Tab-separated table of C-alpha atoms in Angstrom:
chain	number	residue	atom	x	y	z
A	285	UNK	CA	49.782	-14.198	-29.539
A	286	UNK	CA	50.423	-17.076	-31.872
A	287	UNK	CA	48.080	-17.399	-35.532
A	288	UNK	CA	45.780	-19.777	-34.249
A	289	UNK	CA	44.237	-17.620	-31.422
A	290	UNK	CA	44.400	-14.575	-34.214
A	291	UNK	CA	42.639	-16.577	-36.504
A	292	UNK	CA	39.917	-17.770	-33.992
A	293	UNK	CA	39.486	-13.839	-32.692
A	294	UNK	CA	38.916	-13.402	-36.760
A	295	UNK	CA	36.077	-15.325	-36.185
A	296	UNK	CA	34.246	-12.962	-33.533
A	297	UNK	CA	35.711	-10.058	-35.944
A	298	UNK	CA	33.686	-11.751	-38.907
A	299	UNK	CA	30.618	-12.059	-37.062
A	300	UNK	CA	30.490	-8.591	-35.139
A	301	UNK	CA	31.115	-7.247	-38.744
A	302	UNK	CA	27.770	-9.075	-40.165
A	303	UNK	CA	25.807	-8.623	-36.723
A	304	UNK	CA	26.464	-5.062	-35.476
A	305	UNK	CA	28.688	-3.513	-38.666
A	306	UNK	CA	31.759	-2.884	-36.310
A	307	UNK	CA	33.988	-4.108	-39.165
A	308	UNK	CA	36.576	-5.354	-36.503
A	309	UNK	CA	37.666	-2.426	-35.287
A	310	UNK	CA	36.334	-2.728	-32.136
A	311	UNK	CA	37.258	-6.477	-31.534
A	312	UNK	CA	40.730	-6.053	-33.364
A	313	UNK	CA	42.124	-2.856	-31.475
A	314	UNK	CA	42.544	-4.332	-28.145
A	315	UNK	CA	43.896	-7.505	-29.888
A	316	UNK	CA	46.590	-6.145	-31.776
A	317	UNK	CA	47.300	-3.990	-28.377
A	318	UNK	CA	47.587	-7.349	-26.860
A	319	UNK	CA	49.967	-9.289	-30.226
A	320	UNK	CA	52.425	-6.783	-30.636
A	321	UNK	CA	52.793	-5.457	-26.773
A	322	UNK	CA	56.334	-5.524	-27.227
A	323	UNK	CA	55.905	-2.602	-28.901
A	324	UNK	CA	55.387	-0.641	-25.637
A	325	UNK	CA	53.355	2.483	-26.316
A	326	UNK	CA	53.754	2.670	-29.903
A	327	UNK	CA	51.372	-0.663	-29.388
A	328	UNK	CA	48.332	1.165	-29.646
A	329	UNK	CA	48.804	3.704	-32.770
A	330	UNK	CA	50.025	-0.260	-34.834
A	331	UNK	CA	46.594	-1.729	-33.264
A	332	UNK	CA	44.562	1.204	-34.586
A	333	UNK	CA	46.419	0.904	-38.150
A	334	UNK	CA	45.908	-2.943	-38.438
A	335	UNK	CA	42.312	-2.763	-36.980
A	336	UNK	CA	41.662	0.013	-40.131
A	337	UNK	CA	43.185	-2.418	-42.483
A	338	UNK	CA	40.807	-5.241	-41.510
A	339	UNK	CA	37.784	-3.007	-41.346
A	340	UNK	CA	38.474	-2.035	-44.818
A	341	UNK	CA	38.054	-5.035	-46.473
A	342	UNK	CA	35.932	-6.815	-43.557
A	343	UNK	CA	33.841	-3.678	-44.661
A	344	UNK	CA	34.159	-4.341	-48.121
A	345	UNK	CA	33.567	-7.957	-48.186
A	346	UNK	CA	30.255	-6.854	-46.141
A	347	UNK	CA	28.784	-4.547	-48.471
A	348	UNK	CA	29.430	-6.731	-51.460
A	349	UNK	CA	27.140	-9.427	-50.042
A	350	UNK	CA	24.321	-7.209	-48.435
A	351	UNK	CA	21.437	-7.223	-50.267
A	352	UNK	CA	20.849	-3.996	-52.490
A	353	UNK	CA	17.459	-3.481	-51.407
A	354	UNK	CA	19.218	-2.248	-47.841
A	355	UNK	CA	21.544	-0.667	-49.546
A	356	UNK	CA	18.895	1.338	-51.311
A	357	UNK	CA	18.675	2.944	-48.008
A	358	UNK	CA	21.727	4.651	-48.471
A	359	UNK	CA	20.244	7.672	-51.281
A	360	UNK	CA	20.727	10.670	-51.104
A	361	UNK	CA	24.157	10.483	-48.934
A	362	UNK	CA	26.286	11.251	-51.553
A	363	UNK	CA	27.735	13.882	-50.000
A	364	UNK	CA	28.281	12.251	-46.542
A	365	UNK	CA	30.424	9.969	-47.908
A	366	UNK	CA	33.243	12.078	-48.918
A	367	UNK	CA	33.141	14.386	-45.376
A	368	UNK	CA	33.465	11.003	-43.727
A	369	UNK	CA	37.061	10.237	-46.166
A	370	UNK	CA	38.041	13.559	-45.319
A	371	UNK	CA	37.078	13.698	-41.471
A	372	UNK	CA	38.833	10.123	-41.418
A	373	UNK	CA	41.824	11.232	-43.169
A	374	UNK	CA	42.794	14.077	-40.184
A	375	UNK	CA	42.011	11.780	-37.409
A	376	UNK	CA	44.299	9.018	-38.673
A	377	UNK	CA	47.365	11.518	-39.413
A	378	UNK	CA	46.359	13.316	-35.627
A	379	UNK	CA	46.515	9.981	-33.971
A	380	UNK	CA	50.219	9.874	-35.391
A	381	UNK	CA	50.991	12.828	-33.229
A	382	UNK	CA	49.144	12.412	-30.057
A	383	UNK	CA	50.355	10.301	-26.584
A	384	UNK	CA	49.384	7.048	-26.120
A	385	UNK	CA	47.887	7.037	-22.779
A	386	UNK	CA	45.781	9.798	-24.427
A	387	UNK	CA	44.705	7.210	-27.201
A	388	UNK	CA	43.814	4.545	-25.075
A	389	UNK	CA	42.180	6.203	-22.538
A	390	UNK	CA	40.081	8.501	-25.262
A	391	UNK	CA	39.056	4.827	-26.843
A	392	UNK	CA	37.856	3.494	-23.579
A	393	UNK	CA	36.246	6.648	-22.291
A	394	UNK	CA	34.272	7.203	-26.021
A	395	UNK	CA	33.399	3.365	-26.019
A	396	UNK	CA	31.915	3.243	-21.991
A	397	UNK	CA	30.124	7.006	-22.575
A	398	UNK	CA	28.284	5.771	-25.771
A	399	UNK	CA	27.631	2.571	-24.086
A	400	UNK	CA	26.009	5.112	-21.224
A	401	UNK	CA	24.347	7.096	-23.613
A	402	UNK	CA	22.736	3.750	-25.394
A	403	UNK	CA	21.327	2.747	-22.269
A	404	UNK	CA	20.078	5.709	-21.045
A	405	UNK	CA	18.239	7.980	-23.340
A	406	UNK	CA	15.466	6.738	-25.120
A	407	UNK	CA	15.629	5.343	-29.074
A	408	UNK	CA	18.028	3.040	-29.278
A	409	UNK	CA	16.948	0.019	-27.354
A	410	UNK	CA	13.674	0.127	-29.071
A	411	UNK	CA	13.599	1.680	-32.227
A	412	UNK	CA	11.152	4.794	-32.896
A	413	UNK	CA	9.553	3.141	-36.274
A	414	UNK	CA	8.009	-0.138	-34.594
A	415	UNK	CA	6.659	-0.996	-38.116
A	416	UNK	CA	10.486	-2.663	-39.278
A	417	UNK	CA	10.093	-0.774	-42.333
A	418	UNK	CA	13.255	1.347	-43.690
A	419	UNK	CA	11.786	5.404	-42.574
A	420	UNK	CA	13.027	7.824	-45.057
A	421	UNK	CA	15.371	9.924	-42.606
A	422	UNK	CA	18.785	9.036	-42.931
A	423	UNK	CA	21.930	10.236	-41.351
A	424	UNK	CA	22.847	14.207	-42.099
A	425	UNK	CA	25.771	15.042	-44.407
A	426	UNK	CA	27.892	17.718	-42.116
A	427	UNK	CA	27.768	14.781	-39.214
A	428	UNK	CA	30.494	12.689	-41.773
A	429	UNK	CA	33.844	14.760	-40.866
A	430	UNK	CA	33.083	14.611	-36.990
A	431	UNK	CA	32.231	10.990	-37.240
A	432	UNK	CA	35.254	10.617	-39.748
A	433	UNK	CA	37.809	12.318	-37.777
A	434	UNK	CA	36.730	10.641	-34.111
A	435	UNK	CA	36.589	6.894	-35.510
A	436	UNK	CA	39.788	7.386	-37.316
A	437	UNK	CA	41.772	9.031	-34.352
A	438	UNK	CA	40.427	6.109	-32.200
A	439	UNK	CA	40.704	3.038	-34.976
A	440	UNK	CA	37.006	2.145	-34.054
A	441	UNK	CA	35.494	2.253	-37.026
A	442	UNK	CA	32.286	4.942	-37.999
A	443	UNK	CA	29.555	2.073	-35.933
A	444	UNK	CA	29.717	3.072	-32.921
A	445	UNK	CA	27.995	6.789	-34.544
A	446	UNK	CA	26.006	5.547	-37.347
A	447	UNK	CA	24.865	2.720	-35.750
A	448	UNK	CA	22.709	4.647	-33.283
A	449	UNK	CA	22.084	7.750	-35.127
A	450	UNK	CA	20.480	5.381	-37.648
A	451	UNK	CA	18.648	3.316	-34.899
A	452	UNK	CA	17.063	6.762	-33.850
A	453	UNK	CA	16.169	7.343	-37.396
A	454	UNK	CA	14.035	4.492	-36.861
A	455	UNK	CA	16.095	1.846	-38.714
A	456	UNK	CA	15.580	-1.904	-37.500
A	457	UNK	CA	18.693	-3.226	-35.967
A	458	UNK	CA	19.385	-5.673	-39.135
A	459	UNK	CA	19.184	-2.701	-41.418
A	460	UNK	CA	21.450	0.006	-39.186
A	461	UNK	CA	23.861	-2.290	-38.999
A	462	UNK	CA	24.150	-3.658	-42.659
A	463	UNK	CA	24.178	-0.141	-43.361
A	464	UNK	CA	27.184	0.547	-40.819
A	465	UNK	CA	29.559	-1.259	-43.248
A	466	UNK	CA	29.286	1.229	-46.227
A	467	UNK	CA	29.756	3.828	-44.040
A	468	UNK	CA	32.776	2.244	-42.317
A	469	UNK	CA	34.453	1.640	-45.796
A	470	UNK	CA	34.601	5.193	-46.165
A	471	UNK	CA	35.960	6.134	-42.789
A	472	UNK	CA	38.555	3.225	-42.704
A	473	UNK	CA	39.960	3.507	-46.271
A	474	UNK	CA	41.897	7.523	-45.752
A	475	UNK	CA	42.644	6.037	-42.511
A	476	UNK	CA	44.638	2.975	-44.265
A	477	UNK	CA	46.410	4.938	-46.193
A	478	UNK	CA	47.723	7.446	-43.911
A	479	UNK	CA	48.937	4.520	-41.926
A	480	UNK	CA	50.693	2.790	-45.100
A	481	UNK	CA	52.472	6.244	-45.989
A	482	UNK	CA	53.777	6.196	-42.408
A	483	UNK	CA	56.756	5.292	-40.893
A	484	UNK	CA	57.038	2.303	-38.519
A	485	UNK	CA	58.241	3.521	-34.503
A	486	UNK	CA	61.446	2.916	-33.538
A	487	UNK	CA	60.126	-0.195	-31.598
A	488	UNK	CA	59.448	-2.279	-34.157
A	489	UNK	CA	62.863	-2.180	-35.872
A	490	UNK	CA	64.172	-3.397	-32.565
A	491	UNK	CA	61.221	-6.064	-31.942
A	492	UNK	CA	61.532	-6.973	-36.160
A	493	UNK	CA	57.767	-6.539	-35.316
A	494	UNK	CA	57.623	-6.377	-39.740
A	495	UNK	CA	55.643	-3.656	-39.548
A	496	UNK	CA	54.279	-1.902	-43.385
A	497	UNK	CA	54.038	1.615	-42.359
A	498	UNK	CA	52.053	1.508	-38.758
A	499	UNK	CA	50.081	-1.415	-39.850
A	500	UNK	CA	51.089	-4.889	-38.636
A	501	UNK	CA	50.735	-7.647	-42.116
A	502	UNK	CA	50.290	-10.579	-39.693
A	503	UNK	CA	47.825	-9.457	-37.387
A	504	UNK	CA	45.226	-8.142	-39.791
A	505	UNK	CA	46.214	-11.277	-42.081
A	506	UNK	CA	45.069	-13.723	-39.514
A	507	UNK	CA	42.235	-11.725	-38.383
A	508	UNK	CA	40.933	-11.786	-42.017
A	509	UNK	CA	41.509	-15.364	-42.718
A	510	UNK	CA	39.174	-15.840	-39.923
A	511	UNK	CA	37.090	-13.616	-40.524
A	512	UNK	CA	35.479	-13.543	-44.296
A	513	UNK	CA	34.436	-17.172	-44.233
A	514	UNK	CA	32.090	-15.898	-40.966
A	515	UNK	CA	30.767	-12.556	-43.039
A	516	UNK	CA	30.200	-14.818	-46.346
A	517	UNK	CA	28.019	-17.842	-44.434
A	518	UNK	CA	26.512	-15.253	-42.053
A	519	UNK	CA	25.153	-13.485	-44.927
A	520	UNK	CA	23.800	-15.971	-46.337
A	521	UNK	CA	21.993	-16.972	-44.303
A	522	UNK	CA	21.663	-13.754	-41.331
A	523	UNK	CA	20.391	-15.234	-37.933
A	524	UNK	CA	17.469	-14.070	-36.568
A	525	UNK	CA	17.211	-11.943	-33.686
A	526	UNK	CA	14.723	-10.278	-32.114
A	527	UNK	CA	15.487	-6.587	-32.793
A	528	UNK	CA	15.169	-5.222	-28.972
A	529	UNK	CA	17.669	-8.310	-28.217
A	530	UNK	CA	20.046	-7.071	-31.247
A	531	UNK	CA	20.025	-4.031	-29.970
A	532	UNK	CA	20.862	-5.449	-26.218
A	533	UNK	CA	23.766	-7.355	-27.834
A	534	UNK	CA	25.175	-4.277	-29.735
A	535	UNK	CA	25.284	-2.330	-25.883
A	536	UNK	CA	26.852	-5.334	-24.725
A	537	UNK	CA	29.237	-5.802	-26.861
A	538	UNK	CA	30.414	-2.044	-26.359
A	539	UNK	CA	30.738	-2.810	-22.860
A	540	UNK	CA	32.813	-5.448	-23.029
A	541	UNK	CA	35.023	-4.385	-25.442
A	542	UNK	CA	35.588	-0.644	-23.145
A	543	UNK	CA	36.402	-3.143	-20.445
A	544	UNK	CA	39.031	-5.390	-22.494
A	545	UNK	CA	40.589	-1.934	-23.661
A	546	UNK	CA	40.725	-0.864	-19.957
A	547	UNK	CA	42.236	-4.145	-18.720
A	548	UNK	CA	45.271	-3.894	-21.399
A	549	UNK	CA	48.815	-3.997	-19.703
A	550	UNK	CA	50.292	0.001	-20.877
C-alpha cells in the first residue's frame, strides 16, 4: 500500500476522529493489517501498535482544539482516567502474548456485537436527554480498567465504550464524541509505550518492514499527515448533523469497519 492511498485513508482517520472520537483506531487497524501483510500473522499485533500511535496524537491534536466548555464535561473523572492507563497498559502487553486469529477474530466479533447492541436496545439511537444539554451523569470510575484493558488488547481505541455509555448518559452525539478523544488519549498512550519497549517479530527483520518496537513509523506517519489537517478544519468549523443521523453514522461506521476486518486476507 503505497503513501498516497495511506495518506488519503488519513483523511477518513482525521474525520472519524472529529465526528465519532474513534481516534483512528478503528479505520487504521484493518489498514495497517492490509500495508504490512507481508508480515503474515504478526500483521495484526504491528496494526494494533501503529493504530495506538496515531490515536495518540490524532487524540491529542483533538482535545487541544475542542472547545473547553465540552470539556468541562469531563469533572469529576479524575480517577477514571488513571484505571483507563492502567487497564490499557495490561491489554497492550496481553495482546503481545495471545494468537492472532484470536486477535482478529476478538476485534471483529467486539466491533459487530456492539454494533448489535447499538441497534437494538434502546438509548443510543436517540439520546435519553432530548433537551441537547450536557446531563450531569458521566461515565463511572471502576468502568476505566475494563474499558482500558479491552480497547488496548484490540487497538480500537476506548470509543467504541465511552461513546455509548455517554450517549446513554444522555450526552448529544457532538458532545459524546468530543468527549471520546480525552478518554482515548488515556487508553492509547500505556498502550504506545508497551508497543515501543517491544521487540519487532521475526517477520519484519526478514520483510525490512522498519519496524520501532511493534509499531510501523510509515504507516502511522502517513496516516497522520492526512489526518490533522482534517481534525484542525473540521474543528473549526464542526458540520452539522442531526444528532439521531450522527448517531446512525457512528452504527454504520462500526459495521463497516467489523466487515473490512472480516474480509482481511489471514
Amino acid at each position: 500500500m503505497d503513501v498516497v492511498t495511506l495518506m488519503a485513508i488519513g483523511l477518513l482517520t482525521g474525520a472519524t476522529t472529529v465526528l465519532f472520537g474513534f481516534g483512528g483506531g478503528f479505520v487504521a487497524v484493518p489498514v495497517v493489517v492490509w500495508a504490512d501483510a507481508a508480515l503474515g500473522t504478526a500483521a495484526l499485533p504491528v496494526a494494533t501498535a501503529t493504530s495506538a500511535l496515531v490515536m495518540v496524537v490524532n487524540a491529542a491534536f483533538a482535545t487541544a482544539v475542542t472547545p473547553r466548555s465540552v470539556l468541562l464535561a469531563l469533572r469529576g473523572s479524575g480517577a477514571l482516567l488513571p484505571l483507563l492507563a492502567v487497564g490499557a497498559a495490561a491489554g497492550a502487553y496481553a495482546s503481545r502474548f495471545a494468537p492472532a486469529a484470536l486477535a482478529r477474530w476478538a476485534f471483529v466479533a467486539y466491533v459487530a456485537l456492539t454494533a448489535l447492541d447499538l441497534l437494538l436496545r434502546p438509548g443510543f439511537l436517540r439520546a435519553a436527554s432530548g433537551t441537547g444539554t450536557e446531563p450531569s451523569r458521566g461515565l463511572p470510575a471502576t468502568a476505566g480498567a475494563p474499558i482500558g484493558a479491552v480497547a488496548a488488547f484490540l487497538g480500537v481505541g476506548g470509543s467504541v465504550m465511552t461513546v455509548p455509555a455517554m450517549r446513554r448518559a444522555g450526552h448529544p452525539m457532538r458532545v459524546a464524541t468530543a468527549l471520546a478523544n480525552p478518554l482515548t488519549l488515556a487508553v492509547a498512550l500505556p498502550a504506545v509505550a508497551v508497543s515501543l519497549a517491544g521487540s519487532p517479530p521475526p517477520a519484519a527483520t526478514a520483510t525490512g518492514a522498519g519496524l520501532v518496537g511493534l509499531v510501523d513509523p510509515y504507516a502511522a506517519g502517513a496516516l497522520l499527515v492526512g489526518a490533522l489537517p482534517v481534525i484542525a478544519v473540521l474543528r473549526r468549523r464542526p458540520p452539522r448533523i442531526p444528532d439521531r443521523v450522527h448517531a446512525c453514522a457512528y452504527l454504520a461506521l462500526l459495521a463497516v469497519v467489523a466487515l473490512a476486518m472480516a474480509l482481511t486476507p489471514a
